Amino acid sequence: MNDVISLQGISLDEEAEIIEFEEVDDEDEEEEEEEYVTLGTVERAKNPKFLLRHLFPSKSGGVPAWLDPVDLPSGMSSRCGFCEQPLQFLLQIYAPISEKEATFHRMLYVFMCPSMSCLLQDQHEQWKCRDDNLRRSVKVFRYQLPQSNPFYSSDPPRHDGTDKPSSAGAALCSWCGTWKGEKVCGSCKRARYCSEKHQAMHWKTGHKNQCRQIIYNSESSSSGSSVRLPNIDKGHMNVLFSYSIKKSFQLNILVILVACSTLWPEYEIIIEDECAFDSEASEDNSYATSMVLTPKHTKTDDTYQHFLGKFEGDSNKRSWASFQERISKCPNQVLRYCRDPMAKPLWPLSIGRPSVANIPKCNYCNGPLCYEFQIMPQLLYYFGVRNDPDSLDWGTTAVYTCLASCETSISYKEEFAWVQLYPTAPMT
């Protein structure tokens, strides 16, 4: 890998600009997390149908539950700014704002390129916050709706199994189930794709045979009866096709189904107040210690001591100790949420944090962005991310959104993420 990063700076090529990371005095951060904080933990959904969009889920992995199922991000908005491949869905948070009618429903989506090489390059780009041509491998989108809207009932869902699915939206990629399927298979005219890469991957992993069977059934059937095809079990979930010869092809799907087998596993995000864990942490300190977070989630004593050995300077050690003490209340937390104008992320390190000047203005109203939530590295553990050189790893990912949660004609509005990585070399 040609891209080299440490928390002192990043070298992408011989002429790359070297960016010095500022170190923040921990004394300025003592009261940063005194605000009301909500934690997110993950568990497998009892039924995948509970994570459909008309139930407004908070979830991680799998495919996104798009609030607006029609006008999705497209083009380069849906792609990594470096490898230019479609981004992978990381998580979404249902975060309505009761003070505004326009934000009765409000969802925040985070997407990330699964390549660590791209994330290393992203580190260089995030410091260029005022650059209009900023390239990112991590993207955040905000979408909001008033109570009265064309997609959902004004009555809240009952969550008792009687809620009706929403009407169909845009045709999605048959491979990833995430982005619009704007490309159509030239043979069967049924499968749709968001990119040439996903079309090629689907063809190699089973669609070649499925495509022939669809064409064969279409040509051999002389009636309008439904023809059932075998389950496609190559991927993340099974998908069952049915179609009518006399009518346009349709997919009968209760749950969003895709062929890709490399999506991150799907979890429901369970929301709880951090204060609820205060007593539990003191009663079970041994468990908290065993769940200490280190790069790639290795937990052996030797690895942990080697990791700590990379910290040089009292401020980084104090910051790391404070970080570990705080998360020990709930070691399996994957999310920390606090939409307060004075709130700040819980940073693992004192180096590599953004200053106020590093956070850009809103792309749409030019107003300030404020911190809203952060994604913890423990999520990678639940995703089963392997300890490979190009596997993802981060210290924390902080998300900043428009303070006014502004309204424009643009459906999905892009917000800002700041990723703090663990050190890969001794810090000075």
Short mmCIF file of C-alpha atoms in Angstrom, two decimals:
data_model
loop_
_atom_site.label_atom_id
_atom_site.label_comp_id
_atom_site.label_asym_id
_atom_site.label_seq_id
_atom_site.Cartn_x
_atom_site.Cartn_y
_atom_site.Cartn_z
CA MET A 1 0.00 0.00 0.00
CA ASN A 2 1.50 3.30 -1.13
CA ASP A 3 -0.59 5.48 1.14
CA VAL A 4 1.09 6.07 4.47
CA ILE A 5 -0.59 7.70 7.43
CA SER A 6 0.31 8.55 10.97
CA LEU A 7 -1.34 10.99 13.30
CA GLN A 8 1.38 13.51 12.60
CA GLY A 9 0.48 13.79 8.93
CA ILE A 10 -0.36 11.97 5.73
CA SER A 11 1.74 11.34 2.65
CA LEU A 12 -0.22 10.29 -0.42
CA ASP A 13 2.55 10.82 -2.94
CA GLU A 14 5.88 12.61 -3.21
CA GLU A 15 4.26 16.00 -3.75
CA ALA A 16 1.47 15.61 -1.21
CA GLU A 17 1.00 18.36 1.29
CA ILE A 18 1.98 17.36 4.83
CA ILE A 19 -0.68 18.33 7.32
CA GLU A 20 0.26 18.74 10.95
CA PHE A 21 -2.42 17.56 13.36
CA GLU A 22 -3.15 19.91 16.22
CA GLU A 23 -3.06 18.60 19.74
CA VAL A 24 -5.89 19.65 22.01
CA ASP A 25 -5.33 20.30 25.68
CA ASP A 26 -7.44 17.88 27.71
CA GLU A 27 -8.20 20.63 30.22
CA ASP A 28 -10.35 22.26 27.55
CA GLU A 29 -12.27 19.00 27.16
CA GLU A 30 -13.05 18.19 30.78
CA GLU A 31 -16.71 19.16 30.48
CA GLU A 32 -17.26 18.12 26.89
CA GLU A 33 -19.51 15.15 27.66
CA GLU A 34 -21.51 16.48 30.59
CA GLU A 35 -24.56 16.88 28.38
CA TYR A 36 -27.35 14.32 28.17
CA VAL A 37 -25.99 11.41 26.11
CA THR A 38 -27.92 8.58 24.51
CA LEU A 39 -26.12 5.33 23.71
CA GLY A 40 -26.79 2.88 20.91
CA THR A 41 -26.13 -0.84 21.19
CA VAL A 42 -26.94 -3.49 18.59
CA GLU A 43 -28.87 -6.72 18.56
CA ARG A 44 -30.28 -8.94 15.87
CA ALA A 45 -33.79 -7.92 14.89
CA LYS A 46 -36.44 -10.43 15.94
CA ASN A 47 -37.94 -10.06 12.48
CA PRO A 48 -36.33 -8.29 9.49
CA LYS A 49 -39.72 -6.74 8.73
CA PHE A 50 -39.31 -4.62 11.87
CA LEU A 51 -36.52 -2.73 10.08
CA LEU A 52 -38.58 -1.61 7.07
CA ARG A 53 -38.78 2.10 6.35
CA HIS A 54 -42.42 2.61 7.35
CA LEU A 55 -41.39 1.66 10.93
CA PHE A 56 -38.65 4.33 11.00
CA PRO A 57 -35.87 2.06 12.27
CA SER A 58 -32.44 2.88 13.66
CA LYS A 59 -30.23 0.14 12.25
CA SER A 60 -26.74 -0.80 11.14
CA GLY A 61 -25.59 -3.01 8.30
CA GLY A 62 -27.66 -4.65 5.61
CA VAL A 63 -29.37 -2.14 3.34
CA PRO A 64 -30.71 1.34 4.16
CA ALA A 65 -34.38 1.96 4.87
CA TRP A 66 -34.77 5.05 2.69
CA LEU A 67 -37.41 7.47 4.01
CA ASP A 68 -37.85 8.88 0.52
CA PRO A 69 -37.76 5.68 -1.56
CA VAL A 70 -37.79 7.52 -4.89
CA ASP A 71 -35.37 10.46 -5.00
CA LEU A 72 -32.20 8.75 -3.76
CA PRO A 73 -28.63 10.10 -3.85
CA SER A 74 -27.04 9.23 -7.18
CA GLY A 75 -23.95 9.80 -9.28
CA MET A 76 -20.79 10.60 -7.33
CA SER A 77 -22.87 11.29 -4.22
CA SER A 78 -23.29 7.54 -3.88
CA ARG A 79 -19.66 6.67 -4.60
CA CYS A 80 -16.31 6.77 -2.85
CA GLY A 81 -14.36 9.84 -3.89
CA PHE A 82 -11.19 7.78 -4.34
CA CYS A 83 -11.93 4.35 -5.83
CA GLU A 84 -15.24 5.67 -7.26
CA GLN A 85 -17.06 2.46 -6.31
CA PRO A 86 -20.50 2.50 -4.65
CA LEU A 87 -20.35 3.22 -0.93
CA GLN A 88 -21.54 0.60 1.54
CA PHE A 89 -24.30 1.28 4.05
CA LEU A 90 -22.98 1.62 7.61
CA LEU A 91 -25.94 2.77 9.72
CA GLN A 92 -28.93 5.05 10.02
CA ILE A 93 -30.38 6.90 13.00
CA TYR A 94 -33.97 8.04 13.38
CA ALA A 95 -33.58 11.48 14.97
CA PRO A 96 -36.73 13.63 14.66
CA ILE A 97 -36.72 17.18 16.01
CA SER A 98 -40.00 17.97 17.74
CA GLU A 99 -39.56 21.75 17.62
CA LYS A 100 -40.03 21.91 13.86
CA GLU A 101 -42.93 20.66 11.76
CA ALA A 102 -40.58 19.93 8.85
CA THR A 103 -38.53 17.50 10.97
CA PHE A 104 -41.38 15.39 12.34
CA HIS A 105 -39.57 12.51 10.62
CA ARG A 106 -35.81 12.86 10.33
CA MET A 107 -33.25 10.20 9.43
CA LEU A 108 -29.46 10.36 9.26
CA TYR A 109 -27.60 7.87 7.05
CA VAL A 110 -23.89 7.03 7.10
CA PHE A 111 -22.12 5.28 4.23
CA MET A 112 -18.49 4.23 4.02
CA CYS A 113 -16.13 2.68 1.51
CA PRO A 114 -15.00 -0.69 2.93
CA SER A 115 -11.41 -0.03 1.83
CA MET A 116 -9.01 1.16 4.53
CA SER A 117 -6.77 2.50 1.77
CA CYS A 118 -9.54 4.91 0.78
CA LEU A 119 -10.13 5.89 4.41
CA LEU A 120 -6.44 6.79 4.75
CA GLN A 121 -6.75 9.10 1.76
CA ASP A 122 -9.96 10.48 3.26
CA GLN A 123 -7.92 11.59 6.28
CA HIS A 124 -6.03 13.98 4.05
CA GLU A 125 -9.21 15.34 2.45
CA GLN A 126 -11.19 15.99 5.63
CA TRP A 127 -8.73 18.73 6.62
CA LYS A 128 -9.60 20.59 3.41
CA CYS A 129 -13.09 21.36 4.69
CA ARG A 130 -13.46 24.57 2.66
CA ASP A 131 -12.67 22.86 -0.63
CA ASP A 132 -15.74 22.72 -2.87
CA ASN A 133 -14.33 19.64 -4.60
CA LEU A 134 -13.83 17.66 -1.41
CA ARG A 135 -13.54 13.91 -1.99
CA ARG A 136 -14.69 11.58 0.79
CA SER A 137 -14.88 7.86 1.48
CA VAL A 138 -17.32 8.54 4.34
CA LYS A 139 -20.60 10.29 3.59
CA VAL A 140 -23.57 11.33 5.70
CA PHE A 141 -27.04 12.17 4.40
CA ARG A 142 -29.95 13.84 6.19
CA TYR A 143 -33.55 13.42 5.16
CA GLN A 144 -36.62 14.87 6.85
CA LEU A 145 -40.40 14.98 6.39
CA PRO A 146 -43.35 16.74 8.03
CA GLN A 147 -46.07 14.68 9.69
CA SER A 148 -48.28 15.09 6.64
CA ASN A 149 -46.33 13.69 3.70
CA PRO A 150 -46.87 11.57 0.56
CA PHE A 151 -45.10 8.47 1.88
CA TYR A 152 -46.37 7.69 5.38
CA SER A 153 -49.50 7.83 7.49
CA SER A 154 -49.80 10.72 9.92
CA ASP A 155 -50.57 8.12 12.60
CA PRO A 156 -47.59 6.50 14.33
CA PRO A 157 -46.86 2.83 13.56
CA ARG A 158 -48.36 0.36 16.03
CA HIS A 159 -45.44 -2.10 15.94
CA ASP A 160 -47.86 -4.97 16.53
CA GLY A 161 -47.49 -6.70 13.18
CA THR A 162 -50.44 -4.92 11.58
CA ASP A 163 -48.53 -2.01 10.06
CA LYS A 164 -48.74 -2.05 6.28
CA PRO A 165 -45.62 -1.80 4.13
CA SER A 166 -45.08 1.41 2.22
CA SER A 167 -45.63 1.56 -1.51
CA ALA A 168 -42.77 0.60 -3.78
CA GLY A 169 -40.01 3.08 -4.49
CA ALA A 170 -37.25 3.32 -7.06
CA ALA A 171 -35.86 0.07 -8.44
CA LEU A 172 -32.71 -0.72 -6.47
CA CYS A 173 -29.49 -2.44 -7.46
CA SER A 174 -30.02 -6.22 -7.56
CA TRP A 175 -26.54 -6.71 -6.11
CA CYS A 176 -26.26 -4.25 -3.21
CA GLY A 177 -29.90 -3.23 -2.64
CA THR A 178 -28.63 0.20 -1.63
CA TRP A 179 -28.54 2.57 -4.59
CA LYS A 180 -30.78 3.14 -7.61
CA GLY A 181 -30.55 0.40 -10.23
CA GLU A 182 -30.19 2.69 -13.23
CA LYS A 183 -28.46 0.05 -15.38
CA VAL A 184 -30.49 -2.91 -16.68
CA CYS A 185 -29.18 -6.37 -17.57
CA GLY A 186 -28.98 -6.45 -21.36
CA SER A 187 -30.08 -10.09 -21.55
CA CYS A 188 -32.99 -10.68 -19.18
CA LYS A 189 -33.95 -6.99 -18.88
CA ARG A 190 -34.90 -7.76 -15.27
CA ALA A 191 -31.90 -7.34 -12.99
CA ARG A 192 -30.84 -3.76 -12.29
CA TYR A 193 -27.54 -2.31 -11.12
CA CYS A 194 -26.09 0.88 -9.69
CA SER A 195 -22.68 0.34 -11.30
CA GLU A 196 -20.80 -1.77 -13.81
CA LYS A 197 -18.82 -3.36 -10.99
CA HIS A 198 -21.94 -4.62 -9.24
CA GLN A 199 -23.30 -5.95 -12.51
CA ALA A 200 -20.06 -7.85 -13.13
CA MET A 201 -19.98 -9.24 -9.59
CA HIS A 202 -23.59 -10.43 -9.83
CA TRP A 203 -22.92 -12.08 -13.19
CA LYS A 204 -19.91 -13.98 -11.84
CA THR A 205 -21.69 -15.17 -8.70
CA GLY A 206 -24.84 -16.63 -10.20
CA HIS A 207 -26.81 -14.24 -12.37
CA LYS A 208 -25.35 -15.77 -15.53
CA ASN A 209 -27.39 -18.95 -14.93
CA GLN A 210 -30.39 -17.14 -13.44
CA CYS A 211 -30.49 -14.81 -16.42
CA ARG A 212 -30.74 -17.74 -18.83
CA GLN A 213 -33.52 -19.30 -16.80
CA ILE A 214 -35.53 -16.07 -16.77
CA ILE A 215 -35.22 -15.83 -20.56
CA TYR A 216 -36.10 -19.52 -21.01
CA ASN A 217 -39.21 -19.27 -18.84
CA SER A 218 -40.26 -16.10 -20.60
CA GLU A 219 -39.98 -17.69 -24.03
CA SER A 220 -41.52 -21.04 -23.10
CA SER A 221 -44.57 -19.72 -21.31
CA SER A 222 -47.57 -18.87 -23.45
CA SER A 223 -49.92 -17.86 -20.68
CA GLY A 224 -50.06 -15.03 -18.22
CA SER A 225 -49.63 -17.28 -15.22
CA SER A 226 -46.92 -16.68 -12.69
CA VAL A 227 -43.65 -18.55 -13.20
CA ARG A 228 -41.62 -19.26 -10.10
CA LEU A 229 -37.87 -19.41 -10.24
CA PRO A 230 -35.50 -21.09 -7.79
CA ASN A 231 -34.37 -19.22 -4.71
CA ILE A 232 -31.17 -17.27 -5.24
CA ASP A 233 -29.24 -18.13 -2.13
CA LYS A 234 -25.80 -16.90 -3.13
CA GLY A 235 -26.06 -13.70 -1.24
CA HIS A 236 -27.01 -11.82 1.86
CA MET A 237 -30.61 -13.02 1.80
CA ASN A 238 -32.72 -15.27 -0.40
CA VAL A 239 -34.72 -13.64 -3.16
CA LEU A 240 -37.66 -15.21 -4.96
CA PHE A 241 -38.61 -13.89 -8.39
CA SER A 242 -42.08 -14.09 -9.91
CA TYR A 243 -43.33 -12.43 -13.01
CA SER A 244 -46.17 -12.32 -15.48
CA ILE A 245 -45.45 -12.73 -19.17
CA LYS A 246 -48.17 -10.31 -20.24
CA LYS A 247 -47.15 -7.63 -17.80
CA SER A 248 -43.93 -5.94 -16.91
CA PHE A 249 -41.60 -7.87 -14.64
CA GLN A 250 -42.22 -7.42 -10.94
CA LEU A 251 -40.43 -8.53 -7.81
CA ASN A 252 -42.66 -9.74 -5.02
CA ILE A 253 -40.62 -8.73 -2.00
CA LEU A 254 -41.69 -8.27 1.59
CA VAL A 255 -38.19 -7.54 2.81
CA ILE A 256 -35.48 -5.88 0.73
CA LEU A 257 -33.48 -8.76 -0.73
CA VAL A 258 -30.10 -8.62 -2.41
CA ALA A 259 -27.59 -10.97 -3.98
CA CYS A 260 -24.45 -9.48 -2.42
CA SER A 261 -22.81 -11.59 0.28
CA THR A 262 -20.38 -8.92 1.50
CA LEU A 263 -22.78 -6.43 3.06
CA TRP A 264 -22.18 -5.83 6.73
CA PRO A 265 -24.54 -7.89 8.90
CA GLU A 266 -27.80 -6.22 9.81
CA TYR A 267 -28.60 -5.18 13.39
CA GLU A 268 -31.24 -3.14 15.09
CA ILE A 269 -29.80 -0.23 17.09
CA ILE A 270 -31.23 -0.16 20.61
CA ILE A 271 -31.30 3.29 22.21
CA GLU A 272 -30.71 3.75 25.96
CA ASP A 273 -29.70 6.62 28.22
CA GLU A 274 -26.07 6.56 29.28
CA CYS A 275 -27.02 7.34 32.88
CA ALA A 276 -28.82 3.99 33.06
CA PHE A 277 -25.43 2.26 32.90
CA ASP A 278 -23.79 4.11 35.80
CA SER A 279 -24.65 1.52 38.45
CA GLU A 280 -24.09 -1.42 36.11
CA ALA A 281 -20.54 -0.31 35.31
CA SER A 282 -19.52 -0.18 38.95
CA GLU A 283 -20.99 -3.62 39.61
CA ASP A 284 -19.30 -5.32 36.66
CA ASN A 285 -15.96 -3.60 36.22
CA SER A 286 -14.20 -6.84 35.20
CA TYR A 287 -16.42 -7.15 32.14
CA ALA A 288 -15.80 -3.54 31.20
CA THR A 289 -12.05 -4.07 31.40
CA SER A 290 -12.22 -7.14 29.16
CA MET A 291 -14.00 -5.16 26.46
CA VAL A 292 -11.30 -2.49 26.09
CA LEU A 293 -11.18 -1.12 22.55
CA THR A 294 -7.94 -1.32 20.62
CA PRO A 295 -7.24 -1.28 16.88
CA LYS A 296 -8.71 -4.26 15.03
CA HIS A 297 -10.33 -5.16 18.36
CA THR A 298 -7.42 -7.26 19.58
CA LYS A 299 -7.64 -7.72 23.31
CA THR A 300 -4.51 -9.58 24.35
CA ASP A 301 -2.33 -7.93 26.99
CA ASP A 302 0.75 -7.86 24.73
CA THR A 303 -1.13 -6.18 21.90
CA TYR A 304 -2.73 -3.69 24.25
CA GLN A 305 0.61 -2.72 25.79
CA HIS A 306 2.12 -2.37 22.31
CA PHE A 307 -0.79 -0.12 21.36
CA LEU A 308 -0.32 2.06 24.45
CA GLY A 309 3.37 2.27 23.66
CA LYS A 310 2.52 4.31 20.58
CA PHE A 311 1.13 7.09 22.77
CA GLU A 312 3.75 9.72 23.45
CA GLY A 313 2.78 12.73 25.53
CA ASP A 314 0.65 13.07 28.63
CA SER A 315 -2.30 14.61 26.78
CA ASN A 316 -2.84 11.54 24.60
CA LYS A 317 -2.56 9.19 27.56
CA ARG A 318 -5.01 11.28 29.59
CA SER A 319 -7.41 11.40 26.68
CA TRP A 320 -7.22 7.64 26.17
CA ALA A 321 -7.74 6.96 29.86
CA SER A 322 -10.74 9.28 29.95
CA PHE A 323 -12.16 7.64 26.83
CA GLN A 324 -11.80 4.15 28.28
CA GLU A 325 -13.27 5.17 31.62
CA ARG A 326 -16.31 6.68 29.95
CA ILE A 327 -17.07 3.79 27.62
CA SER A 328 -16.56 1.25 30.42
CA LYS A 329 -20.08 2.13 31.58
CA CYS A 330 -21.36 0.36 28.46
CA PRO A 331 -18.47 -1.36 26.66
CA ASN A 332 -20.60 -2.66 23.78
CA GLN A 333 -21.85 0.77 22.73
CA VAL A 334 -21.60 1.46 19.00
CA LEU A 335 -23.14 4.93 19.05
CA ARG A 336 -23.13 8.05 21.22
CA TYR A 337 -25.82 10.65 20.47
CA CYS A 338 -26.23 14.16 21.85
CA ARG A 339 -27.79 16.88 19.73
CA ASP A 340 -26.94 19.80 21.96
CA PRO A 341 -25.16 22.88 20.56
CA MET A 342 -22.58 22.64 23.35
CA ALA A 343 -21.96 18.89 23.05
CA LYS A 344 -18.67 17.51 21.76
CA PRO A 345 -17.54 14.02 20.80
CA LEU A 346 -15.74 11.74 23.21
CA TRP A 347 -12.35 11.62 21.49
CA PRO A 348 -9.97 8.68 22.10
CA LEU A 349 -6.93 10.88 21.45
CA SER A 350 -6.01 14.51 21.94
CA ILE A 351 -4.31 14.61 18.57
CA GLY A 352 -6.20 14.59 15.28
CA ARG A 353 -9.28 16.40 16.59
CA PRO A 354 -10.88 19.12 14.47
CA SER A 355 -10.90 22.72 15.59
CA VAL A 356 -13.98 24.91 15.09
CA ALA A 357 -12.38 26.20 11.90
CA ASN A 358 -12.08 22.66 10.54
CA ILE A 359 -15.85 22.09 10.58
CA PRO A 360 -17.39 23.51 7.38
CA LYS A 361 -20.61 25.47 7.00
CA CYS A 362 -23.81 23.85 5.83
CA ASN A 363 -23.72 23.26 2.08
CA TYR A 364 -27.31 24.46 1.71
CA CYS A 365 -28.01 27.37 4.10
CA ASN A 366 -24.40 28.33 4.94
CA GLY A 367 -25.27 28.05 8.62
CA PRO A 368 -23.14 26.31 11.24
CA LEU A 369 -22.84 22.55 11.60
CA CYS A 370 -22.96 21.08 15.09
CA TYR A 371 -21.92 17.73 16.48
CA GLU A 372 -24.82 15.27 16.67
CA PHE A 373 -23.47 11.75 17.15
CA GLN A 374 -20.40 9.57 16.91
CA ILE A 375 -19.84 5.99 15.78
CA MET A 376 -17.68 3.84 18.01
CA PRO A 377 -15.10 1.29 16.81
CA GLN A 378 -16.98 -1.52 18.55
CA LEU A 379 -19.34 -1.58 15.56
CA LEU A 380 -16.55 -3.14 13.51
CA TYR A 381 -16.40 -6.00 16.00
CA TYR A 382 -20.08 -6.76 15.44
CA PHE A 383 -19.57 -6.49 11.69
CA GLY A 384 -16.89 -9.18 11.90
CA VAL A 385 -14.28 -6.98 10.22
CA ARG A 386 -11.14 -9.05 9.79
CA ASN A 387 -7.65 -8.11 10.89
CA ASP A 388 -6.34 -7.58 7.38
CA PRO A 389 -4.06 -4.77 6.19
CA ASP A 390 -6.88 -3.16 4.20
CA SER A 391 -9.70 -3.84 6.66
CA LEU A 392 -11.43 -0.84 8.21
CA ASP A 393 -10.43 0.55 11.57
CA TRP A 394 -11.05 3.87 13.30
CA GLY A 395 -10.89 5.49 16.72
CA THR A 396 -14.24 7.24 16.30
CA THR A 397 -16.32 8.81 13.54
CA ALA A 398 -18.04 12.05 14.56
CA VAL A 399 -21.00 13.35 12.54
CA TYR A 400 -21.81 17.06 12.26
CA THR A 401 -25.18 18.23 10.92
CA CYS A 402 -26.84 21.53 10.11
CA LEU A 403 -27.77 23.25 13.38
CA ALA A 404 -31.01 24.53 11.83
CA SER A 405 -31.71 21.21 10.06
CA CYS A 406 -32.47 23.41 7.08
CA GLU A 407 -35.01 22.76 4.36
CA THR A 408 -34.23 22.92 0.65
CA SER A 409 -35.53 21.34 -2.51
CA ILE A 410 -32.75 18.75 -2.35
CA SER A 411 -34.06 15.47 -0.98
CA TYR A 412 -31.05 13.90 0.74
CA LYS A 413 -28.71 16.59 2.06
CA GLU A 414 -25.07 15.71 2.59
CA GLU A 415 -23.63 16.48 6.03
CA PHE A 416 -20.08 16.15 7.40
CA ALA A 417 -18.14 13.37 9.13
CA TRP A 418 -14.79 13.61 10.90
CA VAL A 419 -12.86 10.36 11.34
CA GLN A 420 -10.18 10.06 14.01
CA LEU A 421 -7.87 7.11 13.41
CA TYR A 422 -5.72 5.20 15.84
CA PRO A 423 -1.97 5.86 15.57
CA THR A 424 0.05 3.70 13.20
CA ALA A 425 3.40 5.11 14.29
CA PRO A 426 4.81 6.61 17.51
CA MET A 427 3.52 10.12 18.03
CA THR A 428 5.71 13.11 18.73
#
